[in-house]
Short mmCIF file of C-alpha atoms and ligand atoms in Angstrom, two decimals:
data_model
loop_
_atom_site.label_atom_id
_atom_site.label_comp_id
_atom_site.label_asym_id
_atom_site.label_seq_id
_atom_site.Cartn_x
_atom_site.Cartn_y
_atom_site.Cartn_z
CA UNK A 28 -112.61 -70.23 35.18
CA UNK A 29 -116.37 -69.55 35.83
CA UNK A 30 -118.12 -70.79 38.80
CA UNK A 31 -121.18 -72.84 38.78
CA UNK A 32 -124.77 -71.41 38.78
CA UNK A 33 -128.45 -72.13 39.49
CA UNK A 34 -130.57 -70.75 36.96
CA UNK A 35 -134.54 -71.52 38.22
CA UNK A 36 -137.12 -70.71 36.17
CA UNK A 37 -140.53 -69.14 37.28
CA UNK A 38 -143.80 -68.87 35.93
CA UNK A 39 -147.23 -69.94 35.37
CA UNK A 40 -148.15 -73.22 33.32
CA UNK A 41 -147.63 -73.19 29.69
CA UNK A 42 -145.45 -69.98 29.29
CA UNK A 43 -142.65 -71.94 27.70
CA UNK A 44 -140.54 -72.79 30.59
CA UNK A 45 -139.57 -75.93 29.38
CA UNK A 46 -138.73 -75.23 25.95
CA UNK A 47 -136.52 -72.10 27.45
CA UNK A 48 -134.83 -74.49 29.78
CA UNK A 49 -133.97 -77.26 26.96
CA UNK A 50 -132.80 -74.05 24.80
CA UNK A 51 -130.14 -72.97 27.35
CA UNK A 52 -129.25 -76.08 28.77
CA UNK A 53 -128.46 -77.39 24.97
CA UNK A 54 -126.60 -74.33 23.84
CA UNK A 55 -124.43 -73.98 26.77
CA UNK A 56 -123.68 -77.73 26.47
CA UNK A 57 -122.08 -76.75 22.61
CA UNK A 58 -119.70 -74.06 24.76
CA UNK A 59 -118.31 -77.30 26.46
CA UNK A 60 -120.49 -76.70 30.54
CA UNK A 61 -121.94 -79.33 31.64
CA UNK A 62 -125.73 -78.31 32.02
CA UNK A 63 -128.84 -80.35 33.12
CA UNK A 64 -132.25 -79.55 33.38
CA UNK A 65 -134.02 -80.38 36.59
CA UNK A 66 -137.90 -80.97 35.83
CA UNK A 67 -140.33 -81.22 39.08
CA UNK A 68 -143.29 -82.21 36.22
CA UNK A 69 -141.32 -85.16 35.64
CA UNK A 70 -140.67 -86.42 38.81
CA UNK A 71 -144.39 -86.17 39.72
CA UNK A 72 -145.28 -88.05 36.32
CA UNK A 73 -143.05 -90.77 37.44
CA UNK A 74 -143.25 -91.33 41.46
CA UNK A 75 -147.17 -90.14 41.17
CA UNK A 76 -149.48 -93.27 42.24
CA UNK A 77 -151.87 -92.84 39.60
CA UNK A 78 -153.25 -90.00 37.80
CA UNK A 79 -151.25 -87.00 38.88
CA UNK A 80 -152.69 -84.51 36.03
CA UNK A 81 -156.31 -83.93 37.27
CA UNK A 82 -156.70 -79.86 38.54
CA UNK A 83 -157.75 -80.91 41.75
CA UNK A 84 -154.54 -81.92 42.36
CA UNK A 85 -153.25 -78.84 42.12
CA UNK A 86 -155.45 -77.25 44.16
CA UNK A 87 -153.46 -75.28 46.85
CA UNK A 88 -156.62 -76.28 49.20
CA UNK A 89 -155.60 -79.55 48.25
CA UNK A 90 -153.47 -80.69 51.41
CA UNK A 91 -152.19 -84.29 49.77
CA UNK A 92 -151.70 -82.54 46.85
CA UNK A 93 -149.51 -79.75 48.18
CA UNK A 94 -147.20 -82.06 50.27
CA UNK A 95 -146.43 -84.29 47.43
CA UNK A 96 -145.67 -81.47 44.93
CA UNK A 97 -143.50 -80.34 47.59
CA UNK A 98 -141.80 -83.72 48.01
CA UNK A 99 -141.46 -83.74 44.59
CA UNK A 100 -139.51 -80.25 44.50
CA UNK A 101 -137.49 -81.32 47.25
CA UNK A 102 -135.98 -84.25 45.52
CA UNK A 103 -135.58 -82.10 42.60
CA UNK A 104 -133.53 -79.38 44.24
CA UNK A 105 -131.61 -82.37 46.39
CA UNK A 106 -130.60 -84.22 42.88
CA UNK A 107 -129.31 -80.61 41.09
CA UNK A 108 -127.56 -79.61 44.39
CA UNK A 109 -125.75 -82.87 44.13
CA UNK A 110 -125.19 -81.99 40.65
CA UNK A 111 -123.50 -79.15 41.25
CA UNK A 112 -121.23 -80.58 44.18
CA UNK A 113 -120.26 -83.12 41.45
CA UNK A 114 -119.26 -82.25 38.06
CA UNK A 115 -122.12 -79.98 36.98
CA UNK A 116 -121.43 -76.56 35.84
CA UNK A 117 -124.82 -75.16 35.71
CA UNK A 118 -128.27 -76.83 37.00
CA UNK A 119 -131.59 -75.71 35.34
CA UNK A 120 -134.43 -76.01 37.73
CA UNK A 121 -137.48 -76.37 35.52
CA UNK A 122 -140.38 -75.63 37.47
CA UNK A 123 -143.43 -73.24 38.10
CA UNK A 124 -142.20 -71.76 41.63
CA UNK A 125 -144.79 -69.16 41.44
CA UNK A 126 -144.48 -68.50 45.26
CA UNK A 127 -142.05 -66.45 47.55
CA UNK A 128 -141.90 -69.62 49.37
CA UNK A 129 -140.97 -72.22 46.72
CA UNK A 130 -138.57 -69.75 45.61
CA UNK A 131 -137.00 -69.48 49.40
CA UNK A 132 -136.41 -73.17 49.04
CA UNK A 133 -134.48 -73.17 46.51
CA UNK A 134 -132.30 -69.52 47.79
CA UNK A 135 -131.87 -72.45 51.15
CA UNK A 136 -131.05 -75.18 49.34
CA UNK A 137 -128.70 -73.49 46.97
CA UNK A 138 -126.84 -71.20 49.14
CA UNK A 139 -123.40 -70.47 48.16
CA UNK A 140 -124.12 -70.61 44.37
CA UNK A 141 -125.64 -67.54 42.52
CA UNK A 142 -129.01 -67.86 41.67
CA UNK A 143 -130.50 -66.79 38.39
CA UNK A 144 -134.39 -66.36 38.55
CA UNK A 145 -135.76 -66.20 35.06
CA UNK A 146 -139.66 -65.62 34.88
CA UNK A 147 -140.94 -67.21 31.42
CA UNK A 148 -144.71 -65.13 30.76
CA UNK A 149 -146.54 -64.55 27.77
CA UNK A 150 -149.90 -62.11 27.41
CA UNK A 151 -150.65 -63.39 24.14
CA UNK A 152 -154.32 -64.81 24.32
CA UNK A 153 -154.55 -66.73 20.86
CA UNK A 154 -150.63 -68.10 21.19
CA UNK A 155 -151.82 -69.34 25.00
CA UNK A 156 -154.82 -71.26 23.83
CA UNK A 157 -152.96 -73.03 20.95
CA UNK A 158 -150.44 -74.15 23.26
CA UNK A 159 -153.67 -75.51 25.61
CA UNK A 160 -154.82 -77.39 22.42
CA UNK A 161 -151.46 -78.39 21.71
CA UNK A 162 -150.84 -79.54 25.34
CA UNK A 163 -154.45 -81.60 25.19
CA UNK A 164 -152.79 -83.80 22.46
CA UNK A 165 -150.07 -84.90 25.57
CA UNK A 166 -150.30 -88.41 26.50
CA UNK A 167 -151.05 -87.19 30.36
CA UNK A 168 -154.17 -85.87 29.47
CA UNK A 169 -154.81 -89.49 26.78
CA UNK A 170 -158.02 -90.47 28.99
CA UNK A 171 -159.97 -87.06 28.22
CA UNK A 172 -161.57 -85.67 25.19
CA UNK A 173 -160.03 -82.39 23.79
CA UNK A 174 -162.10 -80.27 25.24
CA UNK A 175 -162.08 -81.59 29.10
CA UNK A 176 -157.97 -81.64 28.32
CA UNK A 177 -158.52 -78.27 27.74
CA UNK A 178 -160.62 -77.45 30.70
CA UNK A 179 -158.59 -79.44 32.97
CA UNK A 180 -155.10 -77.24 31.94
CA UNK A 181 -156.80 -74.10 32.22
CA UNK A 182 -157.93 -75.07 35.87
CA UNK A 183 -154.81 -75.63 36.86
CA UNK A 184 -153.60 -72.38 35.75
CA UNK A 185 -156.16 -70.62 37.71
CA UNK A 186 -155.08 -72.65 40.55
CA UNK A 187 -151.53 -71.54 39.80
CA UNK A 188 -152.44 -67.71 39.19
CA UNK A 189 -153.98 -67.69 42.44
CA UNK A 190 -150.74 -68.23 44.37
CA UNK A 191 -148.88 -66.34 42.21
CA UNK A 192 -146.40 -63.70 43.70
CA UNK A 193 -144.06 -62.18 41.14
CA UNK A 194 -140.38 -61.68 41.11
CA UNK A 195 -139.61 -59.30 43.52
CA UNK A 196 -136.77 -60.63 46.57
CA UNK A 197 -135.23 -62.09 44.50
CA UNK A 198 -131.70 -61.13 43.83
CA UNK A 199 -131.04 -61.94 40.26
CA UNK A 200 -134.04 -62.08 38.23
CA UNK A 201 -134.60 -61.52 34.71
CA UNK A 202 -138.25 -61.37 32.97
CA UNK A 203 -138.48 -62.38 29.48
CA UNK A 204 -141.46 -62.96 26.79
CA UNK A 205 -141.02 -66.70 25.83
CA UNK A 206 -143.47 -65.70 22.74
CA UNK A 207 -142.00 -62.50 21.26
CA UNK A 208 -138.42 -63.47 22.30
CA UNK A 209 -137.69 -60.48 24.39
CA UNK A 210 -136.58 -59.18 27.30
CA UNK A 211 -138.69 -56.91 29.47
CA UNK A 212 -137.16 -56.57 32.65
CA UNK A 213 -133.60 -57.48 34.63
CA UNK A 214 -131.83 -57.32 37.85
CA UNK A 215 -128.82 -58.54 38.66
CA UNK A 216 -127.15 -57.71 42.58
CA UNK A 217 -124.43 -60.57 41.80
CA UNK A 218 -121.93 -61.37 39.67
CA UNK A 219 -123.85 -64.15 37.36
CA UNK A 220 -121.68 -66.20 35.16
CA UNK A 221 -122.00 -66.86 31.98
CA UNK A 222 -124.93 -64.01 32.27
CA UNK A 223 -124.12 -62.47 28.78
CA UNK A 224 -124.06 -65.73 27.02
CA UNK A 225 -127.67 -67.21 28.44
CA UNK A 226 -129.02 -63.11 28.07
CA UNK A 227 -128.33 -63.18 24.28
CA UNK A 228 -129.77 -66.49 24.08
CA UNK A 229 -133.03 -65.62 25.16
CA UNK A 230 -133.45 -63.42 22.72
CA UNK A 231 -131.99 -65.43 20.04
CA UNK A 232 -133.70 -67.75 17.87
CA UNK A 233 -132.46 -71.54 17.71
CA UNK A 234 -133.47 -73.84 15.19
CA UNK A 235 -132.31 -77.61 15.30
CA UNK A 236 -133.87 -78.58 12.11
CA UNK A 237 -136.74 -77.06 9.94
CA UNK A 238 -137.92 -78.10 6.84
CA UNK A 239 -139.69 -75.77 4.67
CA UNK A 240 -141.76 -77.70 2.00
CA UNK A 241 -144.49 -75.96 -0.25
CA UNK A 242 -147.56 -77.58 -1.24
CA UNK A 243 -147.50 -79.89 -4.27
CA UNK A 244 -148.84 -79.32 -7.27
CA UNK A 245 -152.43 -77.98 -7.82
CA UNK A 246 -155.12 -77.63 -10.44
CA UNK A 247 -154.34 -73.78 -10.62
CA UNK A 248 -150.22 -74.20 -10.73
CA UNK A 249 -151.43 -76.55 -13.70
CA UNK A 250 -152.78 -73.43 -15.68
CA UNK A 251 -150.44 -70.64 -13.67
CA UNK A 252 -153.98 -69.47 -11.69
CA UNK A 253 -153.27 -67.69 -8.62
CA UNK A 254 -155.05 -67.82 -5.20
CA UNK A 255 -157.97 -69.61 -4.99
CA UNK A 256 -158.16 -72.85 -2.99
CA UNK A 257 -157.51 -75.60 -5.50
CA UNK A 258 -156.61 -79.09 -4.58
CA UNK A 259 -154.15 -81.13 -5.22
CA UNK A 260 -153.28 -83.44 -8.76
CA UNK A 261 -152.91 -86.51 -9.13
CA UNK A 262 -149.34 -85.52 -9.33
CA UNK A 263 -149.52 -82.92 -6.16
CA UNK A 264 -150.84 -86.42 -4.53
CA UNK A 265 -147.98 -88.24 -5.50
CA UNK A 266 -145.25 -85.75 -3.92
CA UNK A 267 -147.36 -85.50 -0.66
CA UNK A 268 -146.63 -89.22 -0.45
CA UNK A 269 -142.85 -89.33 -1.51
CA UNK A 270 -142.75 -86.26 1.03
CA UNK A 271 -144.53 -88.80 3.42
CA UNK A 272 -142.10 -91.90 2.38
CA UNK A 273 -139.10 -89.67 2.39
CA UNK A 274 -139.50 -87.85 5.95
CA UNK A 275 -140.83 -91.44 7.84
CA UNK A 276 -137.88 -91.88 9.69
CA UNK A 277 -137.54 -88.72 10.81
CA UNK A 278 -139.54 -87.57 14.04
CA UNK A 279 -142.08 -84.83 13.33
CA UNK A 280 -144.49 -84.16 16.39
CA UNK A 281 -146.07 -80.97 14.63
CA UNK A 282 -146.28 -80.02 10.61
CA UNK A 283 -147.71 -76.59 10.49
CA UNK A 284 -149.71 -75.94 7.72
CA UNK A 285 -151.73 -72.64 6.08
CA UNK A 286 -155.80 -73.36 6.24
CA UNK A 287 -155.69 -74.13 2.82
CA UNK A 288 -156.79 -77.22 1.10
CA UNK A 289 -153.54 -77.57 -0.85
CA UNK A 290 -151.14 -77.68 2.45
CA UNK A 291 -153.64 -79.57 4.16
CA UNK A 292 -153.43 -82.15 1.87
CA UNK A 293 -149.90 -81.96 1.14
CA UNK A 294 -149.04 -82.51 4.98
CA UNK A 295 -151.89 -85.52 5.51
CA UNK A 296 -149.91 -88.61 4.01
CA UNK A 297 -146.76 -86.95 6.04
CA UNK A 298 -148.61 -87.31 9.23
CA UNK A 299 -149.63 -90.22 8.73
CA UNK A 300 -146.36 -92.24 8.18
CA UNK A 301 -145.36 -90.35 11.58
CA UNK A 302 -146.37 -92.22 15.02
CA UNK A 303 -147.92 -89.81 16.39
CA UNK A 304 -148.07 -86.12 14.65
CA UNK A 305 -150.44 -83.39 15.04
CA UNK A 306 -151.32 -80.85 12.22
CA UNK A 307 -151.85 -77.02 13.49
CA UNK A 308 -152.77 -74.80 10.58
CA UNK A 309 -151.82 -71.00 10.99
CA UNK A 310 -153.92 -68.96 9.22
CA UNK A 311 -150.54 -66.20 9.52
CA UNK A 312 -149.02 -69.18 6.61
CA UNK A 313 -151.97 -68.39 3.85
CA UNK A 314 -150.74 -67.64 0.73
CA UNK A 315 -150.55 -63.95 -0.24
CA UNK A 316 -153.90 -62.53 -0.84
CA UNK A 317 -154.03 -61.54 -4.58
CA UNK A 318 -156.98 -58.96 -3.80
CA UNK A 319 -158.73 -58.39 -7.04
CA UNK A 320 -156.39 -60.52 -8.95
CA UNK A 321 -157.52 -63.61 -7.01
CA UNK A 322 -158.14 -66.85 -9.67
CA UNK A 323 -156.51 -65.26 -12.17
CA UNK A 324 -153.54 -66.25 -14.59
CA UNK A 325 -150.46 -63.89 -15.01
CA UNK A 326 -151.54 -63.97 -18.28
CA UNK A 327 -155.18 -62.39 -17.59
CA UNK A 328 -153.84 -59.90 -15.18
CA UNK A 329 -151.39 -58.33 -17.82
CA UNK A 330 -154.09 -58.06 -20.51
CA UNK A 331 -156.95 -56.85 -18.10
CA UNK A 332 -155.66 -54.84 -15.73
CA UNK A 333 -151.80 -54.02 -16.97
CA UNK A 334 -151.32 -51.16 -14.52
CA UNK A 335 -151.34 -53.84 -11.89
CA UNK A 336 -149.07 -56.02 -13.72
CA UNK A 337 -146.90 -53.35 -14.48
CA UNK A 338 -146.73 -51.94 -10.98
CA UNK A 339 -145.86 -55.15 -9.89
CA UNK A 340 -143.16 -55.90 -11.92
CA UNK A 341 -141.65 -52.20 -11.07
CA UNK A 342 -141.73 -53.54 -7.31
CA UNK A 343 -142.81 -56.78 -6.76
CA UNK A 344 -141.72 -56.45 -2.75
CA UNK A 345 -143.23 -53.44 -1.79
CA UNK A 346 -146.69 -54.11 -4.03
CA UNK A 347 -149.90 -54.60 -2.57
CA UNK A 348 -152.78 -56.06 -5.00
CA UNK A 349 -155.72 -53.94 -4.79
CA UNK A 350 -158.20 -55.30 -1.91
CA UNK A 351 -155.17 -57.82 -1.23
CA UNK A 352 -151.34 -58.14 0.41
CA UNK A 353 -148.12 -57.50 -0.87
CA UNK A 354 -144.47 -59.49 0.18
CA UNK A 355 -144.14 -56.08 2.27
CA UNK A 356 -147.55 -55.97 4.03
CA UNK A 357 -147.22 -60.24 4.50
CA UNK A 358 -144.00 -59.56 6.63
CA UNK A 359 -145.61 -59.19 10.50
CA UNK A 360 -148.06 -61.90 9.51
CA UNK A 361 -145.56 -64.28 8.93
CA UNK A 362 -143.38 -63.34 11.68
CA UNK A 363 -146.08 -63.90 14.04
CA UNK A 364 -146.65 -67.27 12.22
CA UNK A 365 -143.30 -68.39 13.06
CA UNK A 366 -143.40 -66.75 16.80
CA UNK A 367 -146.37 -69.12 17.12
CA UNK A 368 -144.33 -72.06 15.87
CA UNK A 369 -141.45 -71.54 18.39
CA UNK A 370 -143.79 -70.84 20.83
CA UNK A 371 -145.92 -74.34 20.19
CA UNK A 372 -143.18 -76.70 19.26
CA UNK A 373 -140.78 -78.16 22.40
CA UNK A 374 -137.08 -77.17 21.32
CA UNK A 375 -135.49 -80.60 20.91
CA UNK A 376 -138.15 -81.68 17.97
CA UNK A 377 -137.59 -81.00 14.18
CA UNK A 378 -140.12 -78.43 12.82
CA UNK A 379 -142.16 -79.15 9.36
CA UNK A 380 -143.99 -76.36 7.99
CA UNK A 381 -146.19 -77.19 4.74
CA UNK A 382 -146.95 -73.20 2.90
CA UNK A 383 -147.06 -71.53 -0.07
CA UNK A 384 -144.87 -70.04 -2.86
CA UNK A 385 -144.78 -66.30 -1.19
CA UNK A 386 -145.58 -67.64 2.08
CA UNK A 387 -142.34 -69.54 1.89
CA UNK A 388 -140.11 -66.98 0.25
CA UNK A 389 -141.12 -64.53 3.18
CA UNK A 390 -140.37 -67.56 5.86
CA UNK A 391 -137.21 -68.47 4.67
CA UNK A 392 -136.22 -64.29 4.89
CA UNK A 393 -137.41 -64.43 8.20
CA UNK A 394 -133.80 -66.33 8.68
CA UNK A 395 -131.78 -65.70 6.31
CA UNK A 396 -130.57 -61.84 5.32
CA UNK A 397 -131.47 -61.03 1.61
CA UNK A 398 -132.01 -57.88 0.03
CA UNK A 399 -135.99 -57.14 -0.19
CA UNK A 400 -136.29 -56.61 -3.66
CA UNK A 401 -134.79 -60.03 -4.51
CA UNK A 402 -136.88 -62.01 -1.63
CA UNK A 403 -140.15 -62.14 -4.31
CA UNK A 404 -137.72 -63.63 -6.60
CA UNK A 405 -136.13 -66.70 -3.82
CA UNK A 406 -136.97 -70.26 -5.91
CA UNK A 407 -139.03 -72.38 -4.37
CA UNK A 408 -140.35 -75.43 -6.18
CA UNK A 409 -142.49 -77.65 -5.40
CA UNK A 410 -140.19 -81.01 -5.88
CA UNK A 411 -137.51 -79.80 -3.21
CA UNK A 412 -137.89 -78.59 0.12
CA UNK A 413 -135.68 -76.41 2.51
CA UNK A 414 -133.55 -77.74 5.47
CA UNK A 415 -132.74 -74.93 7.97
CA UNK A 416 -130.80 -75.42 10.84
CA UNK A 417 -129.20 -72.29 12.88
CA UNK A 418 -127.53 -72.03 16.49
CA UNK A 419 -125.08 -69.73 17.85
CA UNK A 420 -122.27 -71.28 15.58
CA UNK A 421 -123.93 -71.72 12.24
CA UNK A 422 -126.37 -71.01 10.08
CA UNK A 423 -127.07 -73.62 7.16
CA UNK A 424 -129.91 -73.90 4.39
CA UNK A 425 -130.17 -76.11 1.82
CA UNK A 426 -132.06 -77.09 -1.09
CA UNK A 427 -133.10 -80.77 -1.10
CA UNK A 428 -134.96 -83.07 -3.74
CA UNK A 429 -137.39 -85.26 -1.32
CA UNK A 430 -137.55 -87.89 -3.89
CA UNK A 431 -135.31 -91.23 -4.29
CA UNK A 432 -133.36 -89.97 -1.52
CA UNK A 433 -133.77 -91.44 2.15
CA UNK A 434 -133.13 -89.43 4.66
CA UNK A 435 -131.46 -89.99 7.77
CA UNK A 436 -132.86 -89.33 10.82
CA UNK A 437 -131.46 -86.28 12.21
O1 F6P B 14 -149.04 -69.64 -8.20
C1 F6P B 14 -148.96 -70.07 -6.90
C2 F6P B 14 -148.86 -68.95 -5.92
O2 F6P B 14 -148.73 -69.50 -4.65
C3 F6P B 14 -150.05 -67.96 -5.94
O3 F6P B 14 -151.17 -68.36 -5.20
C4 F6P B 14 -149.42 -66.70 -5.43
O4 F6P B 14 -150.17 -65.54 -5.75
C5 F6P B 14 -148.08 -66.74 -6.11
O5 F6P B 14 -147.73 -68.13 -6.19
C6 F6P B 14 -147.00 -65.99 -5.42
O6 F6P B 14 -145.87 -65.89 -6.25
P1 F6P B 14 -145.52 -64.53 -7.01
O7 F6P B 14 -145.38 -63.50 -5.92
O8 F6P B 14 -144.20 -64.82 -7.68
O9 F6P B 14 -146.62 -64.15 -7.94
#
């Protein structure tokens, strides 16, 4: 029998501490522990008299504001001690603790159970300011326009990276890249339980539910043209509102879209049978660029330019269009797409992303294993979509009609 453990997380604001904590705490809860995350955010949200999300609060020259975040982790760390004399297994302290200090609090207040440091950071620039837009949409920051929400996070953060001390004391501490998924540094000088399970979890992507829907149909699928930017028919408009009718009762707090008209539109009417549901469009999801070949039919490419129709057909994967992509040279694009949609999306919420013929192919091979040369080939119409669902004890996908078929909410 294991013993019980305190993992606490560390690092600065928006680094994906929260979604890291929700991703352990659920997956060791399918293993049969009993896990439960600890969030000091939350307890400020709810014993805070009034608005709790300004910077200056944060301020570390802010005296009132540093004795009631403090009071705040205290209660925190009493409830998950409690926790852990009780029934708990494992107690997940979700909070910044950026300084030696905070950290010492917790080594106090935990003594006699090892203590797993895990320091969440991410030096990606554009993947940090989406996730400040993202956060501006939260219903903290509902009394501010976009851009002071904006301002306001990012003066936090500077208020946060000017405490900062890293990992260093600390016993057992382990330094992972929330947006690439890896891990870049570890030290253990205790026995930590369950240490194998939670370090191949960090590293391992979970996905509750995704569905995978390509655009509907446009004025160029009409006549087979490729590329372009073509909107939507009267019958692409119709599936973007059974799409809308069928997914309704299904929570959807982000549909991620390419920046072209066709997803854009497709993933409108959805968002707008949602309560509240943001659209971020990833330019990484644009359809394959068909370089020279762009607004062409298949037919006009084989009779005036065969050699690039041939070519094609020879090796459709590893084919790049002149002055365009290829499946081959889409792969780190759409990789980094998706690293940007774990990164942005909390990891309890389903994830809807509205792309493309290729775009989706490439996506859906980002999961599941299949040979190259048959990925250009994977069938992806535009009246079904894909529901993908993978943790450490199964891996499904599945091919649904969105029409005349209610869906249960999941
Ligand atoms: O026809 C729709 C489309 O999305 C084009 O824009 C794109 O070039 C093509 O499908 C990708 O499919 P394939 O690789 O089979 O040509």
């Amino acid at each position: 029998m294991e013993s019980k453990l305190v993992i606490a997380l560390m690092g600065l604001p928006a680094r994906g501490k929260s979604t890291m904590a929700r991703k352990i705490a659920r997956t060791l809860e399918l293993d049969a522990l009993k896990v439960q995350v600890f969030n000091n955010g939350e307890l400020r949200r709810k014993l805070g008299q009034g608005n709790t999300s300004g910077p200056e609060f944060f301020s570390p020259d802010n005296p009132e504001g540093v004795q009631f975040r403090e009071k705040c982790a205290r209660l925190n760390l009493d409830q998950a001690k409690a926790y852990l004399q009780d029934k708990g297994d494992i107690a997940i302290i979700d909070a910044s603790n950026v300084t030696r200090k905070r950290r010492q609090m917790i080594e106090e207040t935990m003594a006699g159970w090892p203590i797993l440091f895990l320091e969440c950071m991410n030096a990606d620039e554009e993947a940090l300011e989406a996730n400040l837009e993202r956060k501006a949409n939260l219903k903290e920051f509902a009394h501010l326009s976009p851009e002071e929400a904006i301002d306001s996070f990012a003066k936090r953060i500077s208020y946060y990276e000017s405490i900062y001390e890293p990992l260093h004391m600390e016993r057992n501490r382990i330094l992972v890249d929330s947006f690439a998924g890896c891990i870049l540094q570890e030290k253990l000088a205790d026995v930590v339980p369950y240490y194998d399970r939670i370090r191949d979890l960090v590293t391992t992507r979970i996905v509750k539910n995704l569905f995978l829907v390509r655009h509907g149909e446009t004025f160029f699928n009409l006549v087979d043209r490729i590329g372009g930017d073509s909107q939507l028919t009267e019958k692409g408009l119709a599936q973007a509102r059974a799409l809308a009718a069928y997914f309704s009762t299904v929570r959807i707090p982000i549909i991620f879209t390419s920046n072209y008209i066709r997803t854009l539109q497709t993933a409108a009417p959805i968002a707008e049978m949602q309560e509240h549901s943001s659209l971020i469009a990833l330019p990484e999801f644009n359809e394959i660029h068909a370089g020279v070949c762009d607004g062409m039919t298949y037919q006009e490419i084989q009779a005036k330019i065969p050699e690039v129709a041939n070519a094609r057909k020879r090796d459709k994967y590893g084919y790049t269009y002149p002055q365009g992509e290829g499946y081959a040279t889409m792969e780190q694009r759409i990789h980094r797409g998706l690293q940007k949609v774990f990164y942005l999306n909390n990891y309890d919420d389903n994830i809807m992303i509205v792309g493309h013929r290729a775009v989706n192919r490439m996506i859906l091979s980002d999961f599941v294993f299949r040979q190259k040369e048959e990925v250009p080939y994977i069938y992806m119409p535009q009246d079904r979509y894909y529901h993908i669902q993978i943790d450490p004890h199964k891996k499904h996908f599945e091919l649904k009609p969105y029409a005349n078929n209610q869906l249960k909410d999941s």
